[in-house]
Tab-separated table of C-alpha atoms and ligand atoms in Angstrom:
chain	number	residue	atom	x	y	z
A	1	UNK	CA	188.639	-79.118	22.707
A	2	UNK	CA	187.855	-81.223	25.743
A	3	UNK	CA	189.619	-80.624	29.063
A	4	UNK	CA	191.542	-83.505	30.563
A	5	UNK	CA	190.974	-84.443	34.196
A	6	UNK	CA	192.196	-87.361	36.270
A	7	UNK	CA	189.545	-89.709	37.675
A	8	UNK	CA	190.373	-91.716	40.797
A	9	UNK	CA	187.389	-93.963	41.588
A	10	UNK	CA	188.804	-94.930	45.006
A	11	UNK	CA	187.542	-97.663	47.335
A	12	UNK	CA	184.255	-98.811	48.870
A	13	UNK	CA	181.358	-96.796	47.428
A	14	UNK	CA	183.887	-94.699	45.465
A	15	UNK	CA	183.640	-96.507	42.105
A	16	UNK	CA	179.813	-96.620	42.295
A	17	UNK	CA	179.334	-92.939	42.994
A	18	UNK	CA	182.170	-91.842	40.664
A	19	UNK	CA	180.594	-93.830	37.836
A	20	UNK	CA	177.216	-92.175	38.459
A	21	UNK	CA	178.798	-88.700	38.477
A	22	UNK	CA	180.638	-89.388	35.221
A	23	UNK	CA	177.395	-90.560	33.603
A	24	UNK	CA	175.696	-87.331	34.624
A	25	UNK	CA	178.571	-85.223	33.256
A	26	UNK	CA	178.583	-87.196	30.012
A	27	UNK	CA	174.804	-86.783	29.613
A	28	UNK	CA	175.234	-83.029	30.139
A	29	UNK	CA	177.922	-83.098	27.420
A	30	UNK	CA	180.531	-81.654	29.765
A	31	UNK	CA	183.712	-81.564	27.649
A	32	UNK	CA	185.850	-83.643	29.994
A	33	UNK	CA	188.192	-86.394	28.913
A	34	UNK	CA	189.003	-88.633	31.872
A	35	UNK	CA	192.390	-90.171	32.548
A	36	UNK	CA	191.768	-92.922	35.075
A	37	UNK	CA	194.281	-93.483	37.863
A	38	UNK	CA	194.319	-95.762	40.885
A	39	UNK	CA	194.785	-94.999	44.564
A	40	UNK	CA	194.036	-96.785	47.817
A	41	UNK	CA	193.197	-100.456	48.177
A	42	UNK	CA	192.021	-100.328	44.547
A	43	UNK	CA	195.637	-99.625	43.512
A	44	UNK	CA	196.914	-102.692	45.388
A	45	UNK	CA	194.155	-104.830	43.895
A	46	UNK	CA	195.192	-103.627	40.437
A	47	UNK	CA	198.700	-104.974	41.060
A	48	UNK	CA	200.412	-101.744	42.151
A	49	UNK	CA	202.939	-102.037	44.946
A	50	UNK	CA	201.915	-98.761	46.617
A	51	UNK	CA	198.617	-97.338	47.847
A	52	UNK	CA	199.476	-94.058	46.170
A	53	UNK	CA	201.357	-94.988	42.993
A	54	UNK	CA	203.810	-92.428	41.599
A	55	UNK	CA	201.951	-92.575	38.272
A	56	UNK	CA	198.775	-91.307	39.985
A	57	UNK	CA	200.557	-88.346	41.566
A	58	UNK	CA	202.299	-87.582	38.265
A	59	UNK	CA	198.997	-87.718	36.355
A	60	UNK	CA	197.487	-85.104	38.686
A	61	UNK	CA	200.633	-82.965	38.471
A	62	UNK	CA	200.392	-83.125	34.684
A	63	UNK	CA	196.677	-82.463	34.256
A	64	UNK	CA	196.365	-80.322	37.419
A	65	UNK	CA	192.795	-81.334	38.150
A	66	UNK	CA	191.232	-84.539	39.474
A	67	UNK	CA	187.905	-85.936	40.638
A	68	UNK	CA	188.483	-88.443	43.385
A	69	UNK	CA	186.400	-91.028	45.199
A	70	UNK	CA	187.204	-91.839	48.845
A	71	UNK	CA	190.047	-94.200	49.722
A	72	UNK	CA	189.724	-96.565	52.671
A	73	UNK	CA	191.679	-95.709	55.817
A	74	UNK	CA	191.931	-98.390	58.503
A	75	UNK	CA	191.141	-97.385	62.099
A	76	UNK	CA	193.742	-97.752	64.837
A	77	UNK	CA	196.446	-99.471	62.802
A	78	UNK	CA	197.496	-100.547	59.309
A	79	UNK	CA	198.527	-98.111	56.623
A	80	UNK	CA	198.166	-94.347	56.947
A	81	UNK	CA	195.572	-92.376	55.025
A	82	UNK	CA	195.986	-92.163	51.249
A	83	UNK	CA	193.676	-89.149	51.211
A	84	UNK	CA	195.988	-87.312	53.618
A	85	UNK	CA	199.121	-88.443	51.750
A	86	UNK	CA	197.774	-87.118	48.449
A	87	UNK	CA	196.975	-83.727	49.948
A	88	UNK	CA	200.490	-83.489	51.373
A	89	UNK	CA	202.298	-84.709	48.251
A	90	UNK	CA	200.506	-82.190	46.035
A	91	UNK	CA	200.512	-79.488	48.700
A	92	UNK	CA	196.724	-79.145	48.449
A	93	UNK	CA	196.713	-76.926	51.491
A	94	UNK	CA	193.166	-75.578	51.413
A	95	UNK	CA	190.033	-77.717	51.698
A	96	UNK	CA	186.819	-75.953	50.706
A	97	UNK	CA	183.552	-77.610	51.743
A	98	UNK	CA	180.364	-75.711	50.920
A	99	UNK	CA	177.398	-76.704	53.063
A	100	UNK	CA	173.979	-75.484	51.977
A	101	UNK	CA	170.381	-76.424	52.659
A	102	UNK	CA	168.687	-78.140	49.727
A	103	UNK	CA	165.034	-77.705	48.818
A	104	UNK	CA	163.381	-81.091	49.093
A	105	UNK	CA	165.753	-82.335	51.804
A	106	UNK	CA	163.933	-81.756	55.074
A	107	UNK	CA	166.244	-81.000	58.010
A	108	UNK	CA	165.960	-79.153	61.307
A	109	UNK	CA	167.218	-75.908	59.725
A	110	UNK	CA	166.603	-74.118	56.462
A	111	UNK	CA	168.731	-71.388	54.917
A	112	UNK	CA	172.073	-72.903	55.895
A	113	UNK	CA	174.761	-71.580	53.557
A	114	UNK	CA	178.234	-71.841	55.000
A	115	UNK	CA	181.675	-72.947	53.850
A	116	UNK	CA	184.180	-74.897	55.922
A	117	UNK	CA	187.774	-73.997	55.061
A	118	UNK	CA	190.202	-76.512	56.504
A	119	UNK	CA	193.996	-76.339	56.660
A	120	UNK	CA	194.984	-79.569	54.967
A	121	UNK	CA	198.686	-80.157	55.589
A	122	UNK	CA	199.528	-80.042	59.295
A	123	UNK	CA	197.984	-79.997	62.805
A	124	UNK	CA	197.505	-83.419	64.419
A	125	UNK	CA	197.269	-84.829	60.887
A	126	UNK	CA	201.051	-84.495	60.688
A	127	UNK	CA	200.834	-88.105	61.913
A	128	UNK	CA	203.836	-87.811	64.216
A	129	UNK	CA	203.012	-90.304	66.959
A	130	UNK	CA	205.363	-92.079	69.333
A	131	UNK	CA	205.027	-94.702	72.025
A	132	UNK	CA	207.556	-93.166	74.394
A	133	UNK	CA	207.276	-96.043	76.822
A	134	UNK	CA	204.905	-98.971	77.104
A	135	UNK	CA	201.387	-97.617	77.576
A	136	UNK	CA	202.349	-93.976	76.959
A	137	UNK	CA	201.939	-92.431	73.532
A	138	UNK	CA	202.297	-88.891	72.273
A	139	UNK	CA	200.837	-87.315	69.174
A	140	UNK	CA	202.411	-84.115	67.947
A	141	UNK	CA	200.337	-81.197	66.703
A	142	UNK	CA	202.308	-79.147	64.176
A	143	UNK	CA	201.552	-75.511	63.395
A	144	UNK	CA	203.858	-73.385	61.295
A	145	UNK	CA	203.543	-69.650	60.800
A	146	UNK	CA	203.858	-70.075	57.019
A	147	UNK	CA	201.000	-72.591	56.778
A	148	UNK	CA	198.782	-70.604	59.176
A	149	UNK	CA	199.293	-67.381	57.206
A	150	UNK	CA	198.757	-69.206	53.923
A	151	UNK	CA	195.418	-70.773	54.897
A	152	UNK	CA	194.195	-67.526	56.460
A	153	UNK	CA	195.022	-65.615	53.274
A	154	UNK	CA	193.268	-68.384	51.287
A	155	UNK	CA	190.114	-68.106	53.428
A	156	UNK	CA	189.876	-64.326	53.186
A	157	UNK	CA	190.574	-64.344	49.436
A	158	UNK	CA	187.834	-66.968	49.096
A	159	UNK	CA	185.457	-64.780	51.113
A	160	UNK	CA	186.133	-61.740	48.923
A	161	UNK	CA	185.900	-63.690	45.681
A	162	UNK	CA	182.616	-65.361	46.672
A	163	UNK	CA	181.149	-62.167	48.126
A	164	UNK	CA	180.944	-63.655	51.603
A	165	UNK	CA	180.633	-61.272	54.531
A	166	UNK	CA	182.260	-62.949	57.512
A	167	UNK	CA	185.074	-65.308	58.511
A	168	UNK	CA	184.782	-67.175	61.832
A	169	UNK	CA	187.913	-68.871	63.147
A	170	UNK	CA	187.287	-71.920	65.359
A	171	UNK	CA	190.103	-72.695	67.789
A	172	UNK	CA	191.092	-73.950	71.222
A	173	UNK	CA	193.819	-71.389	71.924
A	174	UNK	CA	192.796	-71.208	75.584
A	175	UNK	CA	194.272	-74.705	75.996
A	176	UNK	CA	196.685	-75.053	73.055
A	177	UNK	CA	198.135	-71.621	73.564
A	178	UNK	CA	201.082	-72.050	71.229
A	179	UNK	CA	199.670	-74.017	68.273
A	180	UNK	CA	196.104	-72.686	68.123
A	181	UNK	CA	197.430	-69.383	69.449
A	182	UNK	CA	199.619	-69.107	66.363
A	183	UNK	CA	196.669	-70.048	64.142
A	184	UNK	CA	194.448	-67.232	65.406
A	185	UNK	CA	197.252	-64.664	65.552
A	186	UNK	CA	198.035	-65.366	61.886
A	187	UNK	CA	194.349	-65.118	60.912
A	188	UNK	CA	194.074	-61.797	62.750
A	189	UNK	CA	197.262	-60.503	61.132
A	190	UNK	CA	196.100	-61.361	57.602
A	191	UNK	CA	192.672	-59.900	58.194
A	192	UNK	CA	193.933	-56.636	59.667
A	193	UNK	CA	196.589	-56.158	56.979
A	194	UNK	CA	194.627	-57.078	53.877
A	195	UNK	CA	190.920	-57.706	54.460
A	196	UNK	CA	189.527	-55.189	56.957
A	197	UNK	CA	186.251	-55.117	55.007
A	198	UNK	CA	185.480	-58.742	55.977
A	199	UNK	CA	183.744	-59.216	59.311
A	200	UNK	CA	185.879	-61.403	61.575
A	201	UNK	CA	185.361	-63.377	64.771
A	202	UNK	CA	187.246	-65.956	66.840
A	203	UNK	CA	185.275	-68.659	68.639
A	204	UNK	CA	186.443	-71.348	71.015
A	205	UNK	CA	185.498	-74.507	69.198
A	206	UNK	CA	183.340	-76.159	71.868
A	207	UNK	CA	181.135	-73.080	72.214
A	208	UNK	CA	181.196	-72.678	68.429
A	209	UNK	CA	179.790	-76.199	68.011
A	210	UNK	CA	176.941	-75.365	70.363
A	211	UNK	CA	176.154	-72.198	68.434
A	212	UNK	CA	176.352	-74.066	65.131
A	213	UNK	CA	173.693	-76.569	66.138
A	214	UNK	CA	171.545	-73.835	67.686
A	215	UNK	CA	171.586	-71.559	64.644
A	216	UNK	CA	173.849	-72.410	61.707
A	217	UNK	CA	172.461	-69.537	59.655
A	218	UNK	CA	174.549	-67.030	61.661
A	219	UNK	CA	177.716	-68.524	60.127
A	220	UNK	CA	179.307	-67.829	56.781
A	221	UNK	CA	182.966	-68.862	56.188
A	222	UNK	CA	184.475	-71.094	58.897
A	223	UNK	CA	188.274	-71.279	59.071
A	224	UNK	CA	190.049	-73.939	61.107
A	225	UNK	CA	193.009	-76.269	61.385
A	226	UNK	CA	193.081	-79.781	60.020
A	227	UNK	CA	191.452	-82.005	62.657
A	228	UNK	CA	188.793	-79.467	63.629
A	229	UNK	CA	187.992	-79.123	59.916
A	230	UNK	CA	187.562	-82.881	59.584
A	231	UNK	CA	185.159	-83.099	62.515
A	232	UNK	CA	183.249	-79.910	61.766
A	233	UNK	CA	182.746	-80.895	58.109
A	234	UNK	CA	180.745	-83.949	59.181
A	235	UNK	CA	178.876	-81.948	61.824
A	236	UNK	CA	177.930	-79.337	59.225
A	237	UNK	CA	176.941	-82.092	56.767
A	238	UNK	CA	174.500	-83.291	59.425
A	239	UNK	CA	172.833	-79.871	59.400
A	240	UNK	CA	171.824	-80.170	55.733
A	241	UNK	CA	171.027	-83.843	55.233
A	242	UNK	CA	174.246	-85.778	55.853
A	243	UNK	CA	177.402	-86.894	54.123
A	244	UNK	CA	175.582	-87.684	50.903
A	245	UNK	CA	175.111	-84.004	50.072
A	246	UNK	CA	178.369	-82.219	50.901
A	247	UNK	CA	181.059	-81.749	48.242
A	248	UNK	CA	184.625	-80.600	48.606
A	249	UNK	CA	187.737	-79.331	46.879
A	250	UNK	CA	191.371	-79.650	47.954
A	251	UNK	CA	193.221	-76.749	46.418
A	252	UNK	CA	196.904	-75.885	46.057
A	253	UNK	CA	198.940	-73.576	43.854
A	254	UNK	CA	199.568	-76.243	41.216
A	255	UNK	CA	196.716	-78.750	41.417
A	256	UNK	CA	193.126	-79.243	42.550
A	257	UNK	CA	191.507	-82.479	43.683
A	258	UNK	CA	187.733	-82.503	44.038
A	259	UNK	CA	186.200	-85.072	46.395
A	260	UNK	CA	183.158	-85.540	48.582
A	261	UNK	CA	183.510	-85.088	52.336
A	262	UNK	CA	182.372	-88.644	52.995
A	263	UNK	CA	184.596	-91.693	53.295
A	264	UNK	CA	184.449	-95.048	51.540
A	265	UNK	CA	181.384	-96.163	53.587
A	266	UNK	CA	182.277	-99.880	53.688
A	267	UNK	CA	178.951	-100.649	55.392
A	268	UNK	CA	177.038	-99.919	52.179
A	269	UNK	CA	179.718	-100.530	49.534
A	270	UNK	CA	178.740	-102.762	46.624
A	271	UNK	CA	175.015	-102.520	47.379
A	272	UNK	CA	174.267	-99.832	44.797
A	273	UNK	CA	172.518	-97.630	47.365
A	274	UNK	CA	175.111	-94.888	48.058
A	275	UNK	CA	174.172	-91.309	47.306
A	276	UNK	CA	176.190	-90.082	44.308
A	277	UNK	CA	175.158	-86.472	44.903
A	278	UNK	CA	178.185	-85.391	46.976
A	279	UNK	CA	180.688	-86.473	44.335
A	280	UNK	CA	178.460	-85.057	41.574
A	281	UNK	CA	178.430	-81.734	43.438
A	282	UNK	CA	182.229	-82.000	43.702
A	283	UNK	CA	182.362	-82.568	39.934
A	284	UNK	CA	180.265	-79.431	39.441
A	285	UNK	CA	182.759	-77.516	41.595
A	286	UNK	CA	185.477	-78.916	39.327
A	287	UNK	CA	183.678	-77.789	36.168
A	288	UNK	CA	183.215	-74.310	37.624
A	289	UNK	CA	186.911	-74.122	38.551
A	290	UNK	CA	187.968	-75.166	35.036
A	291	UNK	CA	185.462	-72.728	33.525
A	292	UNK	CA	186.843	-69.906	35.634
A	293	UNK	CA	190.473	-70.725	34.839
A	294	UNK	CA	189.741	-70.806	31.098
A	295	UNK	CA	187.041	-68.092	31.005
A	296	UNK	CA	184.722	-70.717	29.494
A	297	UNK	CA	181.164	-69.433	29.865
A	298	UNK	CA	179.695	-72.481	28.092
A	299	UNK	CA	181.297	-74.826	30.603
A	300	UNK	CA	180.027	-72.708	33.494
A	301	UNK	CA	176.545	-72.966	31.961
A	302	UNK	CA	176.898	-76.765	31.777
A	303	UNK	CA	177.827	-76.841	35.465
A	304	UNK	CA	174.745	-74.753	36.273
A	305	UNK	CA	172.524	-77.100	34.230
A	306	UNK	CA	173.744	-80.092	36.229
A	307	UNK	CA	173.209	-78.258	39.535
A	308	UNK	CA	169.681	-77.223	38.511
A	309	UNK	CA	168.939	-80.808	37.427
A	310	UNK	CA	169.888	-82.366	40.769
A	311	UNK	CA	168.184	-79.564	42.686
A	312	UNK	CA	165.003	-80.322	40.710
A	313	UNK	CA	165.354	-84.061	41.199
A	314	UNK	CA	165.416	-83.549	44.982
A	315	UNK	CA	162.413	-81.214	44.907
A	316	UNK	CA	160.568	-83.868	42.876
A	317	UNK	CA	161.243	-86.357	45.681
A	318	UNK	CA	163.952	-88.374	43.895
A	319	UNK	CA	166.214	-89.417	46.757
A	320	UNK	CA	168.532	-92.185	47.851
A	321	UNK	CA	168.033	-93.984	51.176
A	322	UNK	CA	170.286	-91.728	53.243
A	323	UNK	CA	167.833	-88.896	52.466
A	324	UNK	CA	164.765	-90.991	53.264
A	325	UNK	CA	164.082	-92.080	49.684
A	326	UNK	CA	164.291	-95.465	48.008
A	327	UNK	CA	166.289	-94.816	44.827
A	328	UNK	CA	169.441	-96.722	44.023
A	329	UNK	CA	172.652	-94.937	43.052
A	330	UNK	CA	171.995	-95.478	39.359
A	331	UNK	CA	168.284	-94.599	39.598
A	332	UNK	CA	169.164	-91.276	41.222
A	333	UNK	CA	171.721	-90.590	38.494
A	334	UNK	CA	169.035	-91.342	35.899
A	335	UNK	CA	166.606	-88.985	37.649
A	336	UNK	CA	169.192	-86.209	37.368
A	337	UNK	CA	169.934	-87.036	33.724
A	338	UNK	CA	166.188	-86.958	32.919
A	339	UNK	CA	166.080	-83.386	34.241
A	340	UNK	CA	169.099	-81.975	32.418
B	401	ATP	P1	186.500	-91.477	56.737
B	401	ATP	O1	187.134	-91.662	58.060
B	401	ATP	O2	187.106	-92.284	55.615
B	401	ATP	O3	186.225	-90.051	56.374
B	401	ATP	P2	183.943	-91.743	57.876
B	401	ATP	O4	184.247	-92.317	59.203
B	401	ATP	O5	183.620	-90.286	57.765
B	401	ATP	O6	185.070	-92.137	56.832
B	401	ATP	P3	182.072	-92.622	55.973
B	401	ATP	O7	182.687	-93.669	55.131
B	401	ATP	O8	182.000	-91.272	55.390
B	401	ATP	O9	182.779	-92.605	57.368
B	401	ATP	O10	180.627	-93.090	56.391
B	401	ATP	C1	179.939	-92.638	57.552
B	401	ATP	C2	178.484	-93.054	57.478
B	401	ATP	O11	177.821	-92.291	56.484
B	401	ATP	C3	178.309	-94.511	57.095
B	401	ATP	O12	177.253	-95.077	57.813
B	401	ATP	C4	177.966	-94.460	55.631
B	401	ATP	O13	177.155	-95.512	55.206
B	401	ATP	C5	177.276	-93.120	55.467
B	401	ATP	N1	177.597	-92.527	54.144
B	401	ATP	C6	178.752	-91.947	53.806
B	401	ATP	N2	178.723	-91.531	52.530
B	401	ATP	C7	177.518	-91.869	52.058
B	401	ATP	C8	176.865	-91.728	50.783
B	401	ATP	N3	177.466	-91.140	49.733
B	401	ATP	N4	175.609	-92.201	50.637
B	401	ATP	C9	174.974	-92.778	51.672
B	401	ATP	N5	175.517	-92.947	52.891
B	401	ATP	C10	176.771	-92.502	53.086
């Protein structure tokens, strides 16, 4: 019996890379039946009246798992982020972004293997901004004890489950004494009460960034609030080859949405040159999550086959332009399929 998952192609390069990932999964005979749903500008273009149609949210609630391409977010005005709205509506409170060095992708460092865990529902992403008088605006950073405890528990459970050794909390509690102060106190509380076996450290984020770019291999699981997680995800992507190679999952109690860290990349959209690896890696994370939930060893093996195929493709020098190669999106997908 196939598993049903929602597919949201998204905007910009989203449809191109989502299509490539689906082709790879189909070639690997992954037993996934896709239910396509719209979100973002693509939803408006399809005649929907909302960027995040109720039918899309309901489809994810029903099938509980989705693979999503990026949705365009305008800078400095216009509508607010569909990606953020979806995470809030489905209470996908934990973002998991594994960042690892890939053989065949030459970067400054080798042996990077870390995971960014980002609180997905509050912080400055609460989007509460006011112009209190002309030329003076405020932006409210929200931290609640419940959400801070929940994401800390999530991060430590993740560390135990994945046999990780250390959790590093990045914060700025020396300046934001209340909000970031609450975040680290909650992390400490959860660790001391339930996970004393996991090594734990707190780092002020500016110094942490310096240490990350000096030696990323000293890090393991990174836990942080929403905005820091957004910024640090891209920084960490830069350590292993860029946004084309970092996948992600947004996880809640009732649903999971898998999506690459990158955005809709309007500068290269429609050119057929985007790297489909990040969304393919996200799809592999999705297959592994389904396999685990259903104790499906065959599906886990399919996920491993896909991972080994793209790892081999990179080692063989098959790369898109962002990695210094010349392959198109579809040619890279074919190179992976040839190695399945
Ligand atoms: P958002 O704010 O929506 O997260 P962003 O500001 O992080 O978006 P992206 O859309 O991720 O921006 O793009 C940043 C840069 O990385 C762009 O130059 C883009 O072309 C490049 N890029 C992003 N994703 C890919 C990809 N899959 N393949 C190749 N290049 C990419």
